[in-house]
């Protein structure tokens, strides 16, 4: 017998080291300028208590932006720019990242990180403010990819906005849907985790989407909007 159950057990038994390997592999995929900028942005994030995407999640966002041939990406939750660097690196060279955050100080760090990574100033449009105030002002069907990494308790509202913002064939990604293991924990959970479970159900049930839950970082829920 080849592979089979024994192989599967070996893989799941090493899950933590596989995860660490995927992160280490992701970290090796970036060039020197990006690497230095990412390290700097991660340090700023740590100091500010902001959760930046993992290296493997960053590599996945880069891959997805490239697969979509993304020219316009909307990001909720700029943070200090870790995810933004990965998204811009995967987008077309003339692509523009529109990134929203309630905290202008974080956005200043992100601006510096993008510059240090070698991206021209016109590659990113920073919009300070609350996502639920800003998103309704963005264009219908104007985006190839919408990345949601803001306030998890607003994930259902981000989902509704993302469906409007995406062009047919575009994709939406939600970071952090595992909520550090709380999403699958049968114990009592806070409202934001219950919202994430609702989101997982809504994405799964939608006839308009082709979804997949990717086990990178803290869980990356992705879905492509079908072309009709
Ligand atoms: C998890 S961090 C984003 C990290 C970033 N995506 C990265 O990987 O570098 C979440 C960010 O969302 C911002 N945020 C929180 N609530 C928000 C809201 N309602 N609208 C927009 N941004 C929000 C926070 O200020 C914080 O910078």
mmCIF file of N, CA, C and O in Angstrom, residues 120-179:
data_model
loop_
_atom_site.group_PDB
_atom_site.id
_atom_site.type_symbol
_atom_site.label_atom_id
_atom_site.label_comp_id
_atom_site.label_asym_id
_atom_site.label_seq_id
_atom_site.Cartn_x
_atom_site.Cartn_y
_atom_site.Cartn_z
ATOM 1 N N UNK A 120 6.367 52.729 -5.340
ATOM 2 C CA UNK A 120 6.132 54.154 -5.619
ATOM 3 C C UNK A 120 4.931 54.636 -4.788
ATOM 4 O O UNK A 120 4.022 53.854 -4.488
ATOM 5 N N UNK A 121 4.961 55.932 -4.452
ATOM 6 C CA UNK A 121 3.917 56.502 -3.599
ATOM 7 C C UNK A 121 2.522 56.347 -4.178
ATOM 8 O O UNK A 121 1.544 56.211 -3.431
ATOM 9 N N UNK A 122 2.412 56.326 -5.529
ATOM 10 C CA UNK A 122 1.074 56.247 -6.131
ATOM 11 C C UNK A 122 0.514 54.817 -6.170
ATOM 12 O O UNK A 122 -0.555 54.588 -6.710
ATOM 13 N N UNK A 123 1.254 53.853 -5.602
ATOM 14 C CA UNK A 123 0.738 52.473 -5.564
ATOM 15 C C UNK A 123 -0.256 52.261 -4.409
ATOM 16 O O UNK A 123 -0.944 51.234 -4.370
ATOM 17 N N UNK A 124 -0.280 53.203 -3.441
ATOM 18 C CA UNK A 124 -1.178 53.001 -2.290
ATOM 19 C C UNK A 124 -1.999 54.253 -2.019
ATOM 20 O O UNK A 124 -1.487 55.362 -2.085
ATOM 21 N N UNK A 125 -3.282 54.022 -1.749
ATOM 22 C CA UNK A 125 -4.187 55.112 -1.373
ATOM 23 C C UNK A 125 -4.610 54.832 0.065
ATOM 24 O O UNK A 125 -5.270 53.812 0.323
ATOM 25 N N UNK A 126 -4.187 55.694 0.992
ATOM 26 C CA UNK A 126 -4.505 55.493 2.409
ATOM 27 C C UNK A 126 -5.777 56.262 2.753
ATOM 28 O O UNK A 126 -5.850 57.463 2.493
ATOM 29 N N UNK A 127 -6.749 55.576 3.325
ATOM 30 C CA UNK A 127 -7.960 56.271 3.759
ATOM 31 C C UNK A 127 -8.110 56.038 5.265
ATOM 32 O O UNK A 127 -8.347 54.902 5.705
ATOM 33 N N UNK A 128 -7.926 57.112 6.056
ATOM 34 C CA UNK A 128 -8.135 56.955 7.492
ATOM 35 C C UNK A 128 -9.630 56.973 7.790
ATOM 36 O O UNK A 128 -10.379 57.732 7.172
ATOM 37 N N UNK A 129 -10.071 56.113 8.700
ATOM 38 C CA UNK A 129 -11.486 56.124 9.077
ATOM 39 C C UNK A 129 -11.989 54.721 9.348
ATOM 40 O O UNK A 129 -11.276 53.728 9.144
ATOM 41 N N UNK A 130 -13.220 54.681 9.795
ATOM 42 C CA UNK A 130 -13.845 53.406 10.119
ATOM 43 C C UNK A 130 -14.318 52.722 8.828
ATOM 44 O O UNK A 130 -14.913 53.372 7.959
ATOM 45 N N UNK A 131 -14.061 51.444 8.709
ATOM 46 C CA UNK A 131 -14.399 50.717 7.478
ATOM 47 C C UNK A 131 -15.869 50.891 7.103
ATOM 48 O O UNK A 131 -16.195 51.060 5.922
ATOM 49 N N UNK A 132 -16.736 50.880 8.089
ATOM 50 C CA UNK A 132 -18.161 50.937 7.761
ATOM 51 C C UNK A 132 -18.575 52.324 7.274
ATOM 52 O O UNK A 132 -19.620 52.473 6.641
ATOM 53 N N UNK A 133 -17.746 53.340 7.555
ATOM 54 C CA UNK A 133 -17.998 54.673 6.980
ATOM 55 C C UNK A 133 -17.372 54.793 5.593
ATOM 56 O O UNK A 133 -17.933 55.423 4.704
ATOM 57 N N UNK A 134 -16.197 54.170 5.430
ATOM 58 C CA UNK A 134 -15.423 54.366 4.190
ATOM 59 C C UNK A 134 -15.901 53.452 3.058
ATOM 60 O O UNK A 134 -16.052 53.892 1.909
ATOM 61 N N UNK A 135 -16.141 52.174 3.355
ATOM 62 C CA UNK A 135 -16.449 51.207 2.281
ATOM 63 C C UNK A 135 -17.622 51.627 1.412
ATOM 64 O O UNK A 135 -17.558 51.478 0.178
ATOM 65 N N UNK A 136 -18.712 52.175 1.991
ATOM 66 C CA UNK A 136 -19.838 52.562 1.117
ATOM 67 C C UNK A 136 -19.471 53.621 0.087
ATOM 68 O O UNK A 136 -20.176 53.781 -0.914
ATOM 69 N N UNK A 137 -18.329 54.318 0.295
ATOM 70 C CA UNK A 137 -17.925 55.358 -0.668
ATOM 71 C C UNK A 137 -17.096 54.772 -1.812
ATOM 72 O O UNK A 137 -16.787 55.472 -2.778
ATOM 73 N N UNK A 138 -16.679 53.502 -1.704
ATOM 74 C CA UNK A 138 -15.853 52.900 -2.756
ATOM 75 C C UNK A 138 -16.742 52.337 -3.869
ATOM 76 O O UNK A 138 -17.900 51.969 -3.639
ATOM 77 N N UNK A 139 -16.142 52.255 -5.085
ATOM 78 C CA UNK A 139 -16.937 51.966 -6.298
ATOM 79 C C UNK A 139 -17.434 50.518 -6.368
ATOM 80 O O UNK A 139 -16.673 49.579 -6.096
ATOM 81 N N UNK A 140 -18.685 50.348 -6.795
ATOM 82 C CA UNK A 140 -19.253 49.021 -7.081
ATOM 83 C C UNK A 140 -18.382 48.327 -8.123
ATOM 84 O O UNK A 140 -17.981 48.951 -9.114
ATOM 85 N N UNK A 141 -18.120 47.040 -7.919
ATOM 86 C CA UNK A 141 -17.395 46.202 -8.896
ATOM 87 C C UNK A 141 -16.047 46.794 -9.300
ATOM 88 O O UNK A 141 -15.541 46.524 -10.390
ATOM 89 N N UNK A 142 -15.467 47.644 -8.432
ATOM 90 C CA UNK A 142 -14.227 48.330 -8.779
ATOM 91 C C UNK A 142 -12.968 47.610 -8.326
ATOM 92 O O UNK A 142 -11.865 48.092 -8.584
ATOM 93 N N UNK A 143 -13.106 46.435 -7.672
ATOM 94 C CA UNK A 143 -11.932 45.799 -7.054
ATOM 95 C C UNK A 143 -11.800 44.329 -7.463
ATOM 96 O O UNK A 143 -12.786 43.615 -7.611
ATOM 97 N N UNK A 144 -10.544 43.926 -7.620
ATOM 98 C CA UNK A 144 -10.239 42.536 -7.972
ATOM 99 C C UNK A 144 -10.119 41.671 -6.729
ATOM 100 O O UNK A 144 -10.320 40.451 -6.790
ATOM 101 N N UNK A 145 -9.752 42.288 -5.617
ATOM 102 C CA UNK A 145 -9.547 41.532 -4.371
ATOM 103 C C UNK A 145 -9.892 42.455 -3.205
ATOM 104 O O UNK A 145 -9.523 43.642 -3.222
ATOM 105 N N UNK A 146 -10.624 41.926 -2.232
ATOM 106 C CA UNK A 146 -10.915 42.671 -0.999
ATOM 107 C C UNK A 146 -10.367 41.847 0.161
ATOM 108 O O UNK A 146 -10.739 40.680 0.321
ATOM 109 N N UNK A 147 -9.453 42.452 0.925
ATOM 110 C CA UNK A 147 -8.829 41.752 2.048
ATOM 111 C C UNK A 147 -9.353 42.362 3.351
ATOM 112 O O UNK A 147 -9.183 43.561 3.592
ATOM 113 N N UNK A 148 -9.988 41.520 4.171
ATOM 114 C CA UNK A 148 -10.626 42.003 5.396
ATOM 115 C C UNK A 148 -9.814 41.593 6.616
ATOM 116 O O UNK A 148 -9.706 40.399 6.930
ATOM 117 N N UNK A 149 -9.237 42.583 7.310
ATOM 118 C CA UNK A 149 -8.405 42.319 8.494
ATOM 119 C C UNK A 149 -8.566 43.476 9.485
ATOM 120 O O UNK A 149 -7.591 43.985 10.024
ATOM 121 N N UNK A 150 -9.824 43.899 9.665
ATOM 122 C CA UNK A 150 -10.088 45.019 10.571
ATOM 123 C C UNK A 150 -10.654 44.526 11.886
ATOM 124 O O UNK A 150 -9.996 43.797 12.624
ATOM 125 N N UNK A 151 -11.910 44.897 12.162
ATOM 126 C CA UNK A 151 -12.587 44.510 13.401
ATOM 127 C C UNK A 151 -13.405 43.244 13.109
ATOM 128 O O UNK A 151 -14.357 43.283 12.328
ATOM 129 N N UNK A 152 -13.035 42.138 13.762
ATOM 130 C CA UNK A 152 -13.708 40.862 13.451
ATOM 131 C C UNK A 152 -15.205 40.905 13.739
ATOM 132 O O UNK A 152 -15.981 40.193 13.112
ATOM 133 N N UNK A 153 -15.600 41.739 14.697
ATOM 134 C CA UNK A 153 -17.033 41.779 15.021
ATOM 135 C C UNK A 153 -17.836 42.430 13.890
ATOM 136 O O UNK A 153 -19.063 42.371 13.890
ATOM 137 N N UNK A 154 -17.148 43.032 12.924
ATOM 138 C CA UNK A 154 -17.845 43.654 11.778
ATOM 139 C C UNK A 154 -17.726 42.799 10.510
ATOM 140 O O UNK A 154 -18.023 43.263 9.411
ATOM 141 N N UNK A 155 -17.287 41.536 10.668
ATOM 142 C CA UNK A 155 -16.971 40.725 9.474
ATOM 143 C C UNK A 155 -18.186 40.529 8.560
ATOM 144 O O UNK A 155 -18.025 40.472 7.325
ATOM 145 N N UNK A 156 -19.385 40.448 9.116
ATOM 146 C CA UNK A 156 -20.562 40.226 8.257
ATOM 147 C C UNK A 156 -20.844 41.462 7.400
ATOM 148 O O UNK A 156 -21.221 41.352 6.226
ATOM 149 N N UNK A 157 -20.630 42.637 7.990
ATOM 150 C CA UNK A 157 -20.813 43.878 7.229
ATOM 151 C C UNK A 157 -19.722 43.989 6.147
ATOM 152 O O UNK A 157 -19.995 44.416 5.017
ATOM 153 N N UNK A 158 -18.486 43.589 6.480
ATOM 154 C CA UNK A 158 -17.415 43.620 5.471
ATOM 155 C C UNK A 158 -17.770 42.677 4.312
ATOM 156 O O UNK A 158 -17.517 42.991 3.148
ATOM 157 N N UNK A 159 -18.341 41.549 4.661
ATOM 158 C CA UNK A 159 -18.719 40.558 3.634
ATOM 159 C C UNK A 159 -19.728 41.172 2.657
ATOM 160 O O UNK A 159 -19.560 41.097 1.430
ATOM 161 N N UNK A 160 -20.760 41.820 3.202
ATOM 162 C CA UNK A 160 -21.782 42.434 2.339
ATOM 163 C C UNK A 160 -21.158 43.503 1.446
ATOM 164 O O UNK A 160 -21.445 43.571 0.237
ATOM 165 N N UNK A 161 -20.280 44.318 2.027
ATOM 166 C CA UNK A 161 -19.637 45.374 1.235
ATOM 167 C C UNK A 161 -18.713 44.763 0.177
ATOM 168 O O UNK A 161 -18.651 45.238 -0.959
ATOM 169 N N UNK A 162 -17.997 43.726 0.556
ATOM 170 C CA UNK A 162 -17.045 43.108 -0.383
ATOM 171 C C UNK A 162 -17.776 42.563 -1.611
ATOM 172 O O UNK A 162 -17.294 42.705 -2.741
ATOM 173 N N UNK A 163 -18.943 41.965 -1.417
ATOM 174 C CA UNK A 163 -19.689 41.419 -2.556
ATOM 175 C C UNK A 163 -20.066 42.527 -3.535
ATOM 176 O O UNK A 163 -20.103 42.316 -4.748
ATOM 177 N N UNK A 164 -20.334 43.708 -3.010
ATOM 178 C CA UNK A 164 -20.663 44.847 -3.872
ATOM 179 C C UNK A 164 -19.402 45.400 -4.554
ATOM 180 O O UNK A 164 -19.423 45.792 -5.706
ATOM 181 N N UNK A 165 -18.282 45.417 -3.824
ATOM 182 C CA UNK A 165 -17.056 46.027 -4.342
ATOM 183 C C UNK A 165 -16.363 45.163 -5.397
ATOM 184 O O UNK A 165 -15.654 45.680 -6.266
ATOM 185 N N UNK A 166 -16.557 43.847 -5.325
ATOM 186 C CA UNK A 166 -15.797 42.945 -6.199
ATOM 187 C C UNK A 166 -16.351 42.907 -7.617
ATOM 188 O O UNK A 166 -17.568 42.841 -7.820
ATOM 189 N N UNK A 167 -15.433 42.869 -8.566
ATOM 190 C CA UNK A 167 -15.836 42.562 -9.943
ATOM 191 C C UNK A 167 -16.153 41.066 -9.997
ATOM 192 O O UNK A 167 -15.616 40.292 -9.165
ATOM 193 N N UNK A 168 -16.976 40.619 -10.963
ATOM 194 C CA UNK A 168 -17.176 39.178 -11.114
ATOM 195 C C UNK A 168 -15.828 38.499 -11.362
ATOM 196 O O UNK A 168 -14.998 39.020 -12.124
ATOM 197 N N UNK A 169 -15.565 37.394 -10.698
ATOM 198 C CA UNK A 169 -14.273 36.715 -10.804
ATOM 199 C C UNK A 169 -13.261 37.195 -9.772
ATOM 200 O O UNK A 169 -12.197 36.604 -9.639
ATOM 201 N N UNK A 170 -13.594 38.271 -9.043
ATOM 202 C CA UNK A 170 -12.697 38.766 -8.000
ATOM 203 C C UNK A 170 -12.819 37.928 -6.729
ATOM 204 O O UNK A 170 -13.689 37.058 -6.629
ATOM 205 N N UNK A 171 -11.930 38.186 -5.755
ATOM 206 C CA UNK A 171 -12.022 37.370 -4.544
ATOM 207 C C UNK A 171 -11.911 38.176 -3.266
ATOM 208 O O UNK A 171 -11.265 39.222 -3.240
ATOM 209 N N UNK A 172 -12.588 37.625 -2.245
ATOM 210 C CA UNK A 172 -12.567 38.233 -0.918
ATOM 211 C C UNK A 172 -11.815 37.302 0.021
ATOM 212 O O UNK A 172 -11.922 36.082 -0.093
ATOM 213 N N UNK A 173 -11.017 37.876 0.926
ATOM 214 C CA UNK A 173 -10.263 37.080 1.908
ATOM 215 C C UNK A 173 -10.485 37.675 3.293
ATOM 216 O O UNK A 173 -10.425 38.896 3.459
ATOM 217 N N UNK A 174 -10.715 36.799 4.263
ATOM 218 C CA UNK A 174 -10.874 37.212 5.664
ATOM 219 C C UNK A 174 -9.765 36.579 6.482
ATOM 220 O O UNK A 174 -9.658 35.344 6.538
ATOM 221 N N UNK A 175 -8.964 37.420 7.137
ATOM 222 C CA UNK A 175 -7.866 36.920 7.972
ATOM 223 C C UNK A 175 -8.389 36.668 9.402
ATOM 224 O O UNK A 175 -9.251 37.389 9.900
ATOM 225 N N UNK A 176 -7.872 35.606 10.028
ATOM 226 C CA UNK A 176 -8.118 35.401 11.456
ATOM 227 C C UNK A 176 -9.382 34.651 11.793
ATOM 228 O O UNK A 176 -9.873 34.756 12.916
ATOM 229 N N UNK A 177 -9.913 33.854 10.860
ATOM 230 C CA UNK A 177 -11.196 33.191 11.140
ATOM 231 C C UNK A 177 -11.070 32.029 12.134
ATOM 232 O O UNK A 177 -12.074 31.556 12.648
ATOM 233 N N UNK A 178 -9.849 31.583 12.425
ATOM 234 C CA UNK A 178 -9.701 30.566 13.481
ATOM 235 C C UNK A 178 -9.812 31.204 14.873
ATOM 236 O O UNK A 178 -10.066 30.502 15.854
ATOM 237 N N UNK A 179 -9.588 32.517 14.947
ATOM 238 C CA UNK A 179 -9.629 33.235 16.228
ATOM 239 C C UNK A 179 -8.828 32.490 17.304
ATOM 240 O O UNK A 179 -9.314 32.256 18.412
#
